[in-house]
Coordinates of C-alpha atoms in Angstrom, one line a residue:
Chain A
M1 CA -3.0 26.6 -26.0
H2 CA -2.5 24.8 -22.7
V3 CA -2.9 21.4 -24.2
M4 CA 0.0 21.9 -26.6
N5 CA 2.2 23.2 -23.9
F6 CA 1.5 20.1 -21.8
S7 CA 2.5 17.8 -24.6
L8 CA 5.7 19.7 -25.4
L9 CA 6.6 19.5 -21.7
A10 CA 5.9 15.8 -21.7
V11 CA 8.1 15.2 -24.8
S12 CA 11.0 17.1 -23.3
L13 CA 10.8 15.4 -20.0
L14 CA 10.6 12.0 -21.5
A15 CA 13.5 12.8 -23.8
G16 CA 15.6 13.9 -20.8
S17 CA 14.8 10.7 -18.9
I18 CA 16.5 8.5 -21.4
A19 CA 19.8 10.0 -20.5
P20 CA 21.7 7.7 -18.1
Q21 CA 21.0 8.3 -14.4
A22 CA 23.8 9.6 -12.2
S23 CA 24.3 7.1 -9.4
A24 CA 27.1 8.6 -7.3
Q25 CA 24.9 8.1 -4.3
Q26 CA 25.1 4.7 -2.6
L27 CA 21.8 2.9 -2.5
I28 CA 20.8 -0.2 -0.5
K29 CA 17.6 -1.8 -1.8
I30 CA 15.5 -3.9 0.6
D31 CA 12.1 -5.5 0.1
G32 CA 10.0 -8.3 1.5
S33 CA 8.0 -9.3 4.6
S34 CA 5.8 -6.7 6.3
T35 CA 6.4 -8.6 9.6
V36 CA 10.1 -7.8 9.4
F37 CA 9.5 -4.3 8.1
P38 CA 9.4 -2.4 11.4
I39 CA 12.8 -3.7 12.5
T40 CA 14.4 -3.0 9.1
E41 CA 12.8 0.4 9.0
A42 CA 14.3 1.2 12.5
V43 CA 17.7 0.0 11.4
S44 CA 17.6 1.9 8.1
E45 CA 16.5 5.0 9.8
D46 CA 19.3 5.0 12.3
F47 CA 21.9 3.8 9.8
Q48 CA 21.1 6.7 7.4
K49 CA 21.4 9.2 10.2
L50 CA 24.7 7.7 11.2
K51 CA 26.0 8.0 7.6
K52 CA 24.6 11.5 7.3
G53 CA 22.8 10.7 4.1
A54 CA 25.9 9.4 2.2
V55 CA 24.1 6.0 2.0
R56 CA 20.5 5.7 1.1
V57 CA 18.3 2.8 2.1
T58 CA 14.8 2.0 0.6
V59 CA 12.5 -0.6 2.2
G60 CA 9.4 -2.1 0.5
I61 CA 6.8 -4.5 1.7
S62 CA 6.1 -6.9 -1.2
G63 CA 5.7 -9.8 1.3
T64 CA 8.2 -12.6 2.0
G65 CA 7.3 -14.4 -1.3
G66 CA 7.3 -11.1 -3.4
G67 CA 10.6 -10.2 -1.8
F68 CA 12.3 -13.4 -2.7
K69 CA 11.0 -13.1 -6.3
K70 CA 12.8 -9.7 -6.6
F71 CA 15.8 -11.0 -4.6
C72 CA 16.3 -14.0 -7.0
R73 CA 16.1 -11.7 -10.0
G74 CA 18.9 -9.6 -8.5
E75 CA 16.8 -6.5 -8.1
I76 CA 17.4 -6.0 -4.4
D77 CA 20.3 -6.3 -2.1
I78 CA 18.5 -7.7 1.0
S79 CA 15.3 -9.6 1.4
D80 CA 13.2 -9.4 4.6
A81 CA 11.7 -12.8 5.3
S82 CA 9.3 -14.0 8.0
R83 CA 10.1 -17.7 7.0
P84 CA 13.1 -19.5 5.6
I85 CA 13.6 -19.5 1.8
L86 CA 11.6 -22.4 0.1
A87 CA 13.0 -25.0 -2.3
K88 CA 11.3 -23.3 -5.3
E89 CA 12.9 -20.0 -4.4
M90 CA 16.3 -21.6 -3.8
A91 CA 16.0 -23.0 -7.3
D92 CA 15.2 -19.6 -8.8
C93 CA 18.2 -18.0 -7.0
R94 CA 20.4 -20.9 -8.1
A95 CA 19.3 -20.4 -11.7
A96 CA 20.1 -16.7 -11.6
G97 CA 23.4 -17.4 -10.0
I98 CA 22.5 -15.6 -6.9
K99 CA 24.2 -16.6 -3.6
Y100 CA 22.9 -15.4 -0.3
I101 CA 23.7 -15.3 3.4
E102 CA 20.8 -16.2 5.7
L103 CA 20.8 -14.2 8.9
P104 CA 18.2 -14.6 11.8
I105 CA 17.6 -11.1 13.2
A106 CA 14.8 -11.5 15.8
F107 CA 11.9 -13.6 17.0
D108 CA 8.3 -13.2 16.3
A109 CA 6.3 -14.9 19.0
L110 CA 2.8 -15.9 17.8
T111 CA 0.5 -15.0 20.7
V112 CA -2.8 -16.8 21.4
V113 CA -5.2 -14.2 22.8
A114 CA -8.6 -14.3 24.4
N115 CA -11.1 -11.8 25.7
P116 CA -10.1 -10.5 29.1
K117 CA -13.5 -11.5 30.4
N118 CA -12.8 -15.1 29.6
A119 CA -12.0 -16.6 33.0
F120 CA -11.8 -20.4 32.3
L121 CA -9.0 -20.4 29.7
K122 CA -6.0 -20.7 31.9
A123 CA -3.7 -22.4 29.4
I124 CA -4.0 -24.2 26.1
T125 CA -2.3 -27.2 24.6
I126 CA -1.2 -27.6 21.0
A127 CA -3.7 -30.6 20.8
E128 CA -6.5 -28.3 21.9
L129 CA -5.5 -25.6 19.3
K130 CA -5.5 -28.4 16.7
R131 CA -9.0 -29.5 17.6
M132 CA -10.1 -25.8 17.2
W133 CA -8.3 -25.0 14.0
E134 CA -7.9 -28.2 12.0
P135 CA -9.8 -28.4 8.7
A136 CA -12.1 -31.2 10.1
A137 CA -13.4 -28.7 12.7
Q138 CA -15.0 -26.6 10.0
G139 CA -18.6 -26.0 10.8
K140 CA -18.5 -28.7 13.6
V141 CA -16.5 -27.3 16.4
T142 CA -18.3 -24.1 17.4
K143 CA -18.5 -24.4 21.2
W144 CA -15.7 -24.3 23.8
N145 CA -16.8 -27.5 25.5
Q146 CA -16.3 -29.4 22.2
V147 CA -12.6 -28.7 22.5
N148 CA -12.2 -29.5 26.2
P149 CA -15.2 -30.8 28.2
A150 CA -14.0 -28.8 31.2
W151 CA -14.8 -25.6 29.3
P152 CA -18.3 -24.1 29.3
D153 CA -21.0 -24.7 26.7
Q154 CA -20.3 -21.3 25.1
A155 CA -20.1 -20.1 21.5
M156 CA -16.5 -19.9 20.3
K157 CA -15.5 -17.3 17.7
L158 CA -12.1 -17.6 16.0
F159 CA -9.9 -14.8 14.6
G160 CA -6.7 -15.3 12.6
P161 CA -4.6 -13.8 9.9
G162 CA -5.5 -14.4 6.2
A163 CA -3.9 -17.2 4.2
D164 CA -1.4 -15.0 2.5
S165 CA 0.3 -14.2 5.8
G166 CA 3.6 -15.8 7.0
T167 CA 2.0 -15.9 10.4
F168 CA -0.8 -18.2 9.1
D169 CA 1.8 -20.4 7.5
Y170 CA 3.8 -20.8 10.6
F171 CA 0.8 -21.3 13.0
T172 CA -0.7 -24.0 10.8
E173 CA 2.7 -25.7 10.4
A174 CA 3.3 -25.7 14.2
V175 CA -0.2 -26.7 15.2
M176 CA -1.5 -28.9 12.4
G177 CA 1.9 -30.2 11.3
K178 CA 1.1 -29.0 7.7
S179 CA 1.5 -25.5 6.4
K180 CA -1.7 -23.8 5.3
S181 CA -3.9 -26.6 6.7
S182 CA -6.7 -24.8 8.6
R183 CA -10.4 -24.5 8.9
G184 CA -11.8 -21.7 6.7
D185 CA -14.7 -20.5 8.7
F186 CA -12.9 -18.1 11.0
T187 CA -12.7 -14.3 10.8
A188 CA -9.6 -13.7 8.7
S189 CA -7.9 -10.3 8.2
E190 CA -4.5 -9.3 6.9
D191 CA -4.7 -6.3 9.2
D192 CA -3.9 -7.5 12.7
N193 CA -5.6 -4.5 14.2
V194 CA -8.9 -5.9 12.9
L195 CA -8.2 -9.2 14.8
V196 CA -7.4 -7.2 18.0
Q197 CA -10.7 -5.4 17.8
G198 CA -12.6 -8.6 17.1
V199 CA -11.2 -10.5 20.1
A200 CA -11.6 -7.4 22.3
R201 CA -15.3 -7.2 21.5
D202 CA -16.4 -10.8 21.8
V203 CA -16.3 -12.7 25.1
G204 CA -16.1 -16.1 23.4
A205 CA -13.3 -15.1 21.1
L206 CA -9.9 -16.6 20.5
G207 CA -7.3 -15.4 18.1
Y208 CA -3.6 -15.5 17.2
F209 CA -1.2 -12.9 15.8
G210 CA 2.3 -11.4 16.3
Y211 CA 3.5 -10.6 19.8
A212 CA 3.8 -6.8 19.0
Y213 CA 0.1 -6.5 18.5
Y214 CA -0.6 -8.1 21.9
V215 CA 1.9 -5.9 23.7
E216 CA 0.4 -2.8 22.3
N217 CA -3.1 -3.9 23.3
K218 CA -2.6 -5.6 26.7
D219 CA -5.4 -3.5 28.1
K220 CA -7.9 -5.0 25.7
L221 CA -6.7 -8.6 25.4
R222 CA -5.4 -11.5 27.5
S223 CA -2.6 -13.7 26.3
V224 CA -3.2 -17.5 26.8
P225 CA -0.2 -19.5 28.0
V226 CA 0.6 -22.3 25.6
V227 CA 1.7 -25.7 26.9
N228 CA 5.2 -26.5 25.5
S229 CA 6.8 -29.8 24.7
A230 CA 7.9 -30.2 28.3
G231 CA 4.3 -30.0 29.4
K232 CA 4.6 -26.6 31.0
P233 CA 2.2 -23.7 30.3
V234 CA 4.3 -20.7 29.2
E235 CA 3.3 -17.1 28.8
P236 CA 4.7 -15.3 25.7
S237 CA 7.3 -12.8 27.0
L238 CA 10.8 -11.6 26.1
E239 CA 12.5 -13.9 28.6
N240 CA 10.4 -17.0 27.7
V241 CA 11.0 -16.5 24.0
I242 CA 14.8 -15.9 24.4
N243 CA 15.3 -18.8 26.7
G244 CA 13.4 -21.1 24.3
S245 CA 10.7 -22.2 26.7
Y246 CA 7.9 -20.5 24.7
E247 CA 7.6 -23.1 21.9
P248 CA 6.5 -24.1 19.4
L249 CA 4.8 -20.8 18.6
S250 CA 7.9 -18.6 18.4
R251 CA 9.8 -18.3 15.2
P252 CA 12.9 -16.6 14.1
I253 CA 12.6 -14.0 11.3
F254 CA 15.4 -13.4 8.8
I255 CA 17.2 -11.1 6.4
Y256 CA 18.8 -12.7 3.3
V257 CA 21.8 -10.8 1.9
N258 CA 22.9 -11.1 -1.7
A259 CA 26.5 -12.3 -1.4
K260 CA 27.6 -10.2 -4.3
S261 CA 26.1 -7.1 -2.7
A262 CA 27.7 -8.0 0.6
D263 CA 31.1 -7.2 -1.0
K264 CA 30.1 -3.6 -1.4
P265 CA 31.5 -1.7 1.6
E266 CA 28.2 0.2 2.3
I267 CA 26.1 -3.0 2.4
K268 CA 28.7 -4.8 4.5
E269 CA 28.6 -2.0 7.0
F270 CA 24.8 -1.9 6.9
V271 CA 24.4 -5.6 7.7
E272 CA 27.0 -5.4 10.5
Y273 CA 25.1 -2.4 11.9
Y274 CA 21.9 -4.4 11.7
L275 CA 23.3 -7.4 13.6
K276 CA 25.0 -5.1 16.2
N277 CA 22.0 -2.9 16.8
G278 CA 19.1 -5.1 15.7
G279 CA 18.4 -6.5 19.1
K280 CA 18.0 -3.1 20.8
L281 CA 15.8 -1.8 17.9
A282 CA 13.8 -5.0 17.7
K283 CA 12.9 -4.5 21.4
E284 CA 11.9 -0.9 20.7
V285 CA 9.4 -1.9 18.0
K286 CA 8.1 -4.7 20.3
Y287 CA 9.7 -7.7 18.8
V288 CA 11.8 -10.2 20.7
P289 CA 15.6 -9.9 20.1
L290 CA 17.8 -12.9 19.8
S291 CA 20.4 -13.6 22.5
E292 CA 23.7 -11.7 22.5
S293 CA 25.6 -14.8 21.5
D294 CA 23.3 -15.5 18.6
Y295 CA 23.8 -12.0 17.2
K296 CA 27.6 -12.5 17.6
H297 CA 27.4 -15.9 15.9
A298 CA 25.3 -14.4 13.0
L299 CA 27.9 -11.7 12.6
D300 CA 30.6 -14.3 12.5
N301 CA 28.7 -16.3 9.8
F302 CA 28.3 -13.1 7.8
G303 CA 32.0 -12.3 8.1
K304 CA 32.8 -15.8 6.8
R305 CA 30.2 -15.3 4.0
K306 CA 28.5 -18.6 4.8
T307 CA 26.1 -18.8 1.9
G308 CA 22.9 -20.8 1.7
T309 CA 20.1 -21.7 4.0
A310 CA 20.2 -23.8 7.2
F311 CA 16.7 -25.2 6.4
G312 CA 17.2 -26.9 3.0
G313 CA 14.0 -25.4 1.6
E314 CA 11.6 -27.1 4.1
P315 CA 9.6 -25.3 6.8
E316 CA 10.6 -26.4 10.2
V317 CA 9.1 -25.7 13.6
G318 CA 10.7 -25.2 17.0
V319 CA 14.3 -25.1 16.0
K320 CA 16.7 -23.2 18.2
V321 CA 18.5 -20.2 16.6
A322 CA 21.9 -21.2 18.1
D323 CA 21.5 -24.6 16.3
L324 CA 20.5 -23.0 13.1
L325 CA 23.6 -20.8 13.1
R326 CA 25.8 -23.8 13.7
R327 CA 24.4 -25.8 10.8
D328 CA 26.2 -26.1 7.5
P329 CA 24.0 -24.1 5.1
K330 CA 22.9 -25.5 1.7
E331 CA 22.3 -23.5 -1.4
Chain B
M1 CA -65.9 26.6 -16.9
D2 CA -68.0 25.6 -13.9
A3 CA -67.0 25.7 -10.3
E4 CA -66.5 21.9 -10.1
T5 CA -64.0 21.8 -12.9
L6 CA -62.1 24.7 -11.4
Q7 CA -62.0 22.9 -8.1
S8 CA -60.6 19.8 -9.6
I9 CA -58.0 21.7 -11.6
R10 CA -56.9 23.5 -8.4
A11 CA -56.7 20.1 -6.5
M12 CA -54.5 18.7 -9.3
V13 CA -52.2 21.7 -9.1
V14 CA -51.9 21.2 -5.3
R15 CA -51.2 17.5 -5.8
S16 CA -48.5 18.2 -8.4
K17 CA -46.9 20.8 -6.3
R18 CA -46.8 18.4 -3.3
R19 CA -45.2 15.7 -5.5
D20 CA -42.7 18.3 -6.6
E21 CA -41.8 19.1 -3.0
V22 CA -41.6 15.4 -2.1
F23 CA -39.1 14.7 -4.9
G24 CA -37.1 17.8 -3.8
L25 CA -36.9 16.3 -0.3
V26 CA -35.9 12.9 -1.6
G27 CA -33.2 14.6 -3.6
V28 CA -31.9 16.5 -0.6
A29 CA -31.9 13.2 1.4
A30 CA -29.9 11.5 -1.3
L31 CA -27.4 14.3 -1.5
M32 CA -27.0 14.3 2.3
V33 CA -26.1 10.6 2.3
G34 CA -23.0 11.4 0.3
V35 CA -22.2 14.7 1.9
L36 CA -22.7 13.6 5.5
T37 CA -20.7 10.4 5.1
F38 CA -17.8 12.4 3.6
A39 CA -18.2 15.1 6.3
A40 CA -18.2 12.5 9.1
L41 CA -15.1 10.7 7.7
F42 CA -13.3 14.0 7.1
L43 CA -14.2 15.4 10.6
D44 CA -13.2 12.1 12.3
M45 CA -9.8 12.1 10.6
A46 CA -9.4 15.8 11.3
V47 CA -10.2 15.4 15.0
Q48 CA -8.0 12.3 15.3
G49 CA -5.1 13.6 13.3
M50 CA -5.1 17.3 14.1
A51 CA -2.7 16.9 17.0
R52 CA -0.1 15.6 14.7
I53 CA -0.4 18.1 11.9
D54 CA 2.3 20.7 12.1
A55 CA 5.3 21.8 10.0
D56 CA 7.4 18.9 11.3
F57 CA 4.9 16.4 10.1
L58 CA 5.2 17.7 6.6
T59 CA 9.0 18.0 6.6
S60 CA 10.0 14.7 8.3
F61 CA 10.7 11.3 6.8
P62 CA 9.0 8.1 8.1
S63 CA 10.3 6.8 11.4
R64 CA 9.8 4.0 13.8
R65 CA 8.9 6.6 16.4
P66 CA 5.3 7.7 15.7
A67 CA 5.9 11.2 17.2
Q68 CA 8.9 11.9 14.8
A69 CA 7.4 10.2 11.8
G70 CA 6.3 12.5 8.9
I71 CA 5.1 12.4 5.4
L72 CA 7.7 14.4 3.5
S73 CA 8.7 11.6 1.1
A74 CA 5.0 10.6 0.7
W75 CA 3.6 14.0 -0.3
V76 CA 6.5 14.8 -2.5
G77 CA 6.2 11.4 -4.2
S78 CA 2.4 11.9 -4.6
T79 CA 2.8 15.3 -6.1
L80 CA 5.5 14.3 -8.6
V81 CA 3.5 11.2 -9.6
M82 CA 0.4 13.3 -10.2
L83 CA 2.4 15.7 -12.3
V84 CA 3.6 12.9 -14.6
T85 CA 0.0 11.5 -14.7
A86 CA -1.4 14.8 -15.8
V87 CA 1.3 15.5 -18.3
A88 CA 0.8 12.0 -19.9
A89 CA -3.0 11.6 -19.6
V90 CA -4.3 15.0 -20.6
P91 CA -2.7 15.3 -24.1
L92 CA -3.4 11.6 -24.9
G93 CA -6.9 11.7 -23.6
V94 CA -7.9 15.0 -25.2
A95 CA -6.3 14.0 -28.6
T96 CA -8.2 10.7 -28.5
G97 CA -11.4 12.4 -27.6
V98 CA -11.1 15.0 -30.3
Y99 CA -10.2 12.4 -32.9
L100 CA -13.1 10.2 -32.1
E101 CA -15.6 13.1 -32.2
E102 CA -14.3 15.3 -35.0
Y103 CA -12.3 13.0 -37.3
A104 CA -13.2 9.4 -36.9
P105 CA -15.6 8.1 -39.6
K106 CA -18.9 6.9 -38.0
N107 CA -18.6 3.1 -38.6
W108 CA -18.6 -0.1 -36.6
I109 CA -14.8 0.1 -35.8
T110 CA -15.3 3.4 -34.2
D111 CA -18.3 2.0 -32.2
V112 CA -16.2 -0.9 -31.0
I113 CA -13.4 1.5 -29.9
E114 CA -16.0 3.7 -28.1
I115 CA -17.5 0.8 -26.2
N116 CA -14.1 -0.4 -25.2
V117 CA -12.9 2.9 -24.0
T118 CA -16.0 3.3 -21.8
N119 CA -15.6 -0.3 -20.4
L120 CA -11.9 0.4 -19.6
A121 CA -13.1 2.9 -17.0
G122 CA -14.5 0.0 -15.0
V123 CA -11.4 -2.3 -15.1
P124 CA -10.0 -2.8 -11.5
S125 CA -7.0 -0.7 -10.9
I126 CA -4.8 -3.7 -9.9
I127 CA -5.1 -4.9 -13.5
Y128 CA -3.4 -1.7 -14.6
G129 CA -0.7 -2.3 -12.0
L130 CA 0.0 -5.8 -13.3
L131 CA 0.1 -4.5 -16.9
A132 CA 2.4 -1.8 -15.9
L133 CA 4.7 -4.2 -14.0
G134 CA 5.2 -6.3 -17.1
L135 CA 5.2 -3.4 -19.6
F136 CA 6.9 -0.4 -18.0
V137 CA 9.0 -2.0 -15.3
Y138 CA 10.4 -5.0 -17.2
Q139 CA 9.7 -4.5 -20.9
F140 CA 10.6 -0.8 -21.2
G141 CA 13.1 -1.0 -18.3
L142 CA 11.7 2.1 -16.6
G143 CA 12.2 0.5 -13.2
Q144 CA 10.2 1.1 -10.0
S145 CA 10.2 4.8 -10.6
I146 CA 8.0 7.9 -10.4
L147 CA 7.8 7.8 -14.2
T148 CA 6.4 4.2 -14.1
A149 CA 3.8 5.1 -11.4
G150 CA 2.8 8.3 -13.3
L151 CA 2.3 6.5 -16.6
T152 CA 0.4 3.6 -14.8
L153 CA -2.0 6.0 -13.2
A154 CA -2.3 8.0 -16.5
L155 CA -3.5 4.7 -18.2
L156 CA -6.0 4.3 -15.3
I157 CA -7.6 7.8 -15.8
L158 CA -7.3 7.9 -19.6
P159 CA -10.8 6.5 -20.2
V160 CA -12.3 9.1 -17.8
V161 CA -10.5 11.9 -19.7
I162 CA -11.5 10.6 -23.1
V163 CA -15.1 10.3 -22.1
A164 CA -15.2 13.7 -20.5
T165 CA -13.6 15.3 -23.6
R166 CA -16.1 13.7 -25.9
E167 CA -19.1 14.7 -23.8
S168 CA -18.0 18.3 -23.7
I169 CA -17.2 18.4 -27.4
R170 CA -20.7 17.0 -28.1
A171 CA -22.2 19.8 -26.0
I172 CA -20.8 22.4 -28.5
P173 CA -23.6 23.5 -30.9
Q174 CA -23.2 22.1 -34.4
M175 CA -23.6 25.6 -35.9
I176 CA -20.2 26.6 -34.5
R177 CA -18.6 24.0 -36.6
E178 CA -20.7 24.8 -39.6
G179 CA -19.9 28.5 -39.2
S180 CA -16.2 27.7 -39.1
F181 CA -16.3 25.4 -42.1
A182 CA -18.4 28.0 -44.0
C183 CA -15.5 30.5 -43.6
G184 CA -13.2 27.9 -45.2
A185 CA -11.5 26.6 -42.1
T186 CA -10.1 23.1 -42.0
T187 CA -11.1 20.6 -39.3
W188 CA -7.9 21.2 -37.4
Q189 CA -8.4 25.0 -37.6
T190 CA -12.0 24.5 -36.3
V191 CA -10.7 22.2 -33.5
R192 CA -7.9 24.5 -32.5
D193 CA -9.8 27.8 -32.6
H194 CA -13.3 26.7 -31.5
I195 CA -13.8 23.1 -30.3
L196 CA -10.9 22.9 -27.9
P197 CA -11.3 26.4 -26.2
Y198 CA -15.1 25.8 -25.8
S199 CA -14.7 22.3 -24.4
T200 CA -11.8 23.0 -22.1
P201 CA -14.0 23.6 -19.0
G202 CA -15.7 20.3 -19.5
I203 CA -12.5 18.5 -20.1
L204 CA -11.1 20.0 -16.9
T205 CA -14.0 18.5 -15.0
G206 CA -13.1 15.1 -16.3
V207 CA -9.4 15.6 -15.5
I208 CA -10.4 16.5 -11.9
I209 CA -12.4 13.3 -11.5
G210 CA -9.6 11.3 -12.9
M211 CA -6.8 12.9 -10.9
A212 CA -8.8 12.6 -7.7
R213 CA -9.1 8.9 -8.3
A214 CA -5.5 8.5 -9.2
I215 CA -4.1 10.3 -6.1
G216 CA -5.9 7.8 -3.8
E217 CA -4.8 4.7 -5.6
T218 CA -2.7 2.2 -3.6
A219 CA -3.0 -1.2 -5.3
P220 CA -1.4 -0.5 -8.7
V221 CA 1.3 1.6 -7.2
I222 CA 2.3 -1.2 -4.8
T223 CA 2.2 -3.7 -7.6
I224 CA 4.8 -1.8 -9.6
G225 CA 7.0 -1.6 -6.5
A226 CA 6.5 1.6 -4.7
L227 CA 8.5 1.6 -1.4
T228 CA 7.3 2.0 2.1
F229 CA 10.3 3.3 3.9
I230 CA 12.3 6.0 1.9
A231 CA 14.0 8.7 3.8
F232 CA 15.3 10.8 0.9
L233 CA 13.8 12.9 -1.8
P234 CA 14.1 12.5 -5.6
P235 CA 16.7 14.7 -7.2
S236 CA 15.5 18.2 -7.8
P237 CA 14.1 18.9 -11.3
F238 CA 16.0 22.2 -11.3
Q239 CA 19.8 22.7 -11.2
G240 CA 22.2 25.6 -11.2
T241 CA 24.1 24.5 -14.3
P242 CA 22.7 24.4 -17.8
P243 CA 20.3 23.0 -19.0
F244 CA 18.9 24.0 -15.6
V245 CA 16.3 21.2 -15.6
N246 CA 17.0 17.6 -15.3
A247 CA 14.8 14.5 -15.5
D248 CA 16.6 12.3 -13.0
W249 CA 13.7 12.6 -10.6
L250 CA 11.6 10.6 -13.1
L251 CA 13.6 7.5 -12.5
A252 CA 13.9 7.9 -8.7
P253 CA 12.4 5.5 -6.2
F254 CA 9.4 6.9 -4.3
T255 CA 6.4 6.3 -2.1
V256 CA 3.0 7.9 -2.1
M257 CA 0.5 9.1 0.5
P258 CA -1.9 6.1 0.4
I259 CA 0.9 3.7 0.9
Q260 CA 2.2 5.6 3.9
M261 CA -1.3 5.7 5.4
F262 CA -1.8 2.0 4.7
N263 CA 1.4 1.1 6.4
W264 CA 0.6 3.2 9.5
T265 CA -2.9 1.8 9.9
S266 CA -1.5 -1.7 10.0
R267 CA 1.1 -1.0 12.7
P268 CA 0.5 -2.2 16.3
E269 CA 1.1 1.2 18.1
A270 CA -2.0 3.3 18.6
E271 CA 0.1 6.5 17.9
F272 CA 0.6 5.4 14.3
Q273 CA -3.2 5.4 13.9
V274 CA -3.1 9.0 14.7
N275 CA -0.4 9.6 12.1
A276 CA -2.5 7.7 9.6
A277 CA -5.5 10.0 10.3
A278 CA -3.3 13.0 10.0
A279 CA -1.9 11.8 6.6
G280 CA -5.5 11.1 5.5
F281 CA -6.4 14.6 6.3
I282 CA -3.5 16.0 4.3
L283 CA -4.3 13.7 1.4
V284 CA -7.9 15.1 1.3
L285 CA -6.5 18.6 1.4
M286 CA -4.1 17.8 -1.5
T287 CA -7.0 16.5 -3.5
L288 CA -9.1 19.6 -2.7
L289 CA -6.2 21.8 -3.6
M290 CA -5.7 20.0 -6.9
N291 CA -9.4 20.3 -7.6
G292 CA -9.5 23.9 -6.6
L293 CA -6.8 24.7 -9.1
A294 CA -8.8 23.0 -11.9
I295 CA -12.0 24.7 -10.8
W296 CA -10.3 28.1 -10.8
L297 CA -8.9 27.4 -14.3
R298 CA -12.3 26.3 -15.5
Y299 CA -13.9 29.4 -14.2
R300 CA -11.3 31.6 -15.9
L301 CA -11.7 29.8 -19.2
R302 CA -15.5 29.9 -19.1
R303 CA -15.5 33.6 -18.7
N304 CA -13.8 33.9 -22.1
I305 CA -16.4 31.9 -23.9
K306 CA -18.9 34.3 -25.7
W307 CA -21.7 32.6 -27.5

């Protein structure tokens, strides 16, 4: 009677599970943005090795929004975020009595890429990007010479991340001046590798995504220098992002630490380890690290338990990390 | 019978045979679409991933370095979740199927239940994930655990198990029941001694189909909060001190194979794509192994049926 054995087993297992769980092991729970994930994964990996398994770290990828939902319910200790916390999320955290420390941990430079065979696109301005991507361009702007008369009469194909992505939010904010304002008739994918393939195959293609995907596919793609506010075309590169000249398409990414959790020694140690080694590890997973002094400043803010956000719940473009860290955070 | 009639009959036979052959070819072609697609996918994954498949790959935790990353937490997680799924779905599904076939009165309520059970098999899996998030994770407080995932996937495959149970019970000749009742057996005695043993092979087929679907599910498992990076295993179900088994593993955090694969395919480094292919290959092997076990069981049980 296999069936009966199965059900007996089920009952005994379920009964056993009601007993309280032993939690001698220290556990750090992290969730949130998939953009921040590779860095947090690297830090967690090394930190666990360092502690020889005495501390356990789990990292999920519910997305920045999903991460904040769990964070403000007190389910996780640290939230990975590819954008600052929004007013609505601040209210949720406040209602649940959760205070947090906002720490920038690296840059993600949005990279505009073209097909390597495209010879005419030497640089691009934000105004040109806007003409390409604004909602009014939908169905109308389909050729390169419609954006800039100096460019050829050639079909233009656009590739970009889907509307659920933080990259999409930031790009639209930086280019259109309004988050999520974009034309809809482009090839969208949440998987950046699909965008890489698309641009690599089409001579008339243009796309944007995170810097790491460009670095890994340099042989198939060409990055397009973006003209910054000083009127100078700038390549996305480690130096240009760190020295602040690659703007407005570079953005800091964050971790948010629950202030109550931060009092636990293992979490304090983990965050300090993150800020001390995050730069090196970010570089290893092809992200752009902050400057040494910014990490020191962040460590100092963490030590002082400066709770709240430097943004006040509004998205903001082109702000320097050093300035962020100096601001008086609001909750 | 004159020669002309004979001629036309022969021509008809030839025509019919030709049509028979044509349909046979159409059938083979239809079969090949499925088989070749699967073979191409499987070979592609095998060729791409083979270089990464070794003992280290199976015994290492995820890592930022593609060459050191492995699937230990993923395959252990998948195995444990499948165990919970089977333990929950099989008794529930079989009992439901037996009740509906052998006990339930034939009226409109039973009909409505039947139609709904069949329709449930077509509900998108993410819906089960959302249901489980509200019910198991928050209402019952089971957390983002192996138990939650197993129960969620059990709900997902329950309709398949119920339908398979009913189909195979229906295939049992009515005279078996009549013979049993004629000897004075109750319905339960008939079910226990005849219906269940004879329908077990068919039920196992349904369980195979259900479990094969469950092991590849990503969406509902992500919805209930499975992790992506986890570099430790759930506590062992066995221990050195009495009572020798413990159920802590049921409430442990976990990840599963499809999530690990999904994470690797979306990474920028090309080496991670190789890892994803290797993990896919192992996942297919795990499914085949699970099915092989069920097929072997089915074969053994079928041998014992004598009627």
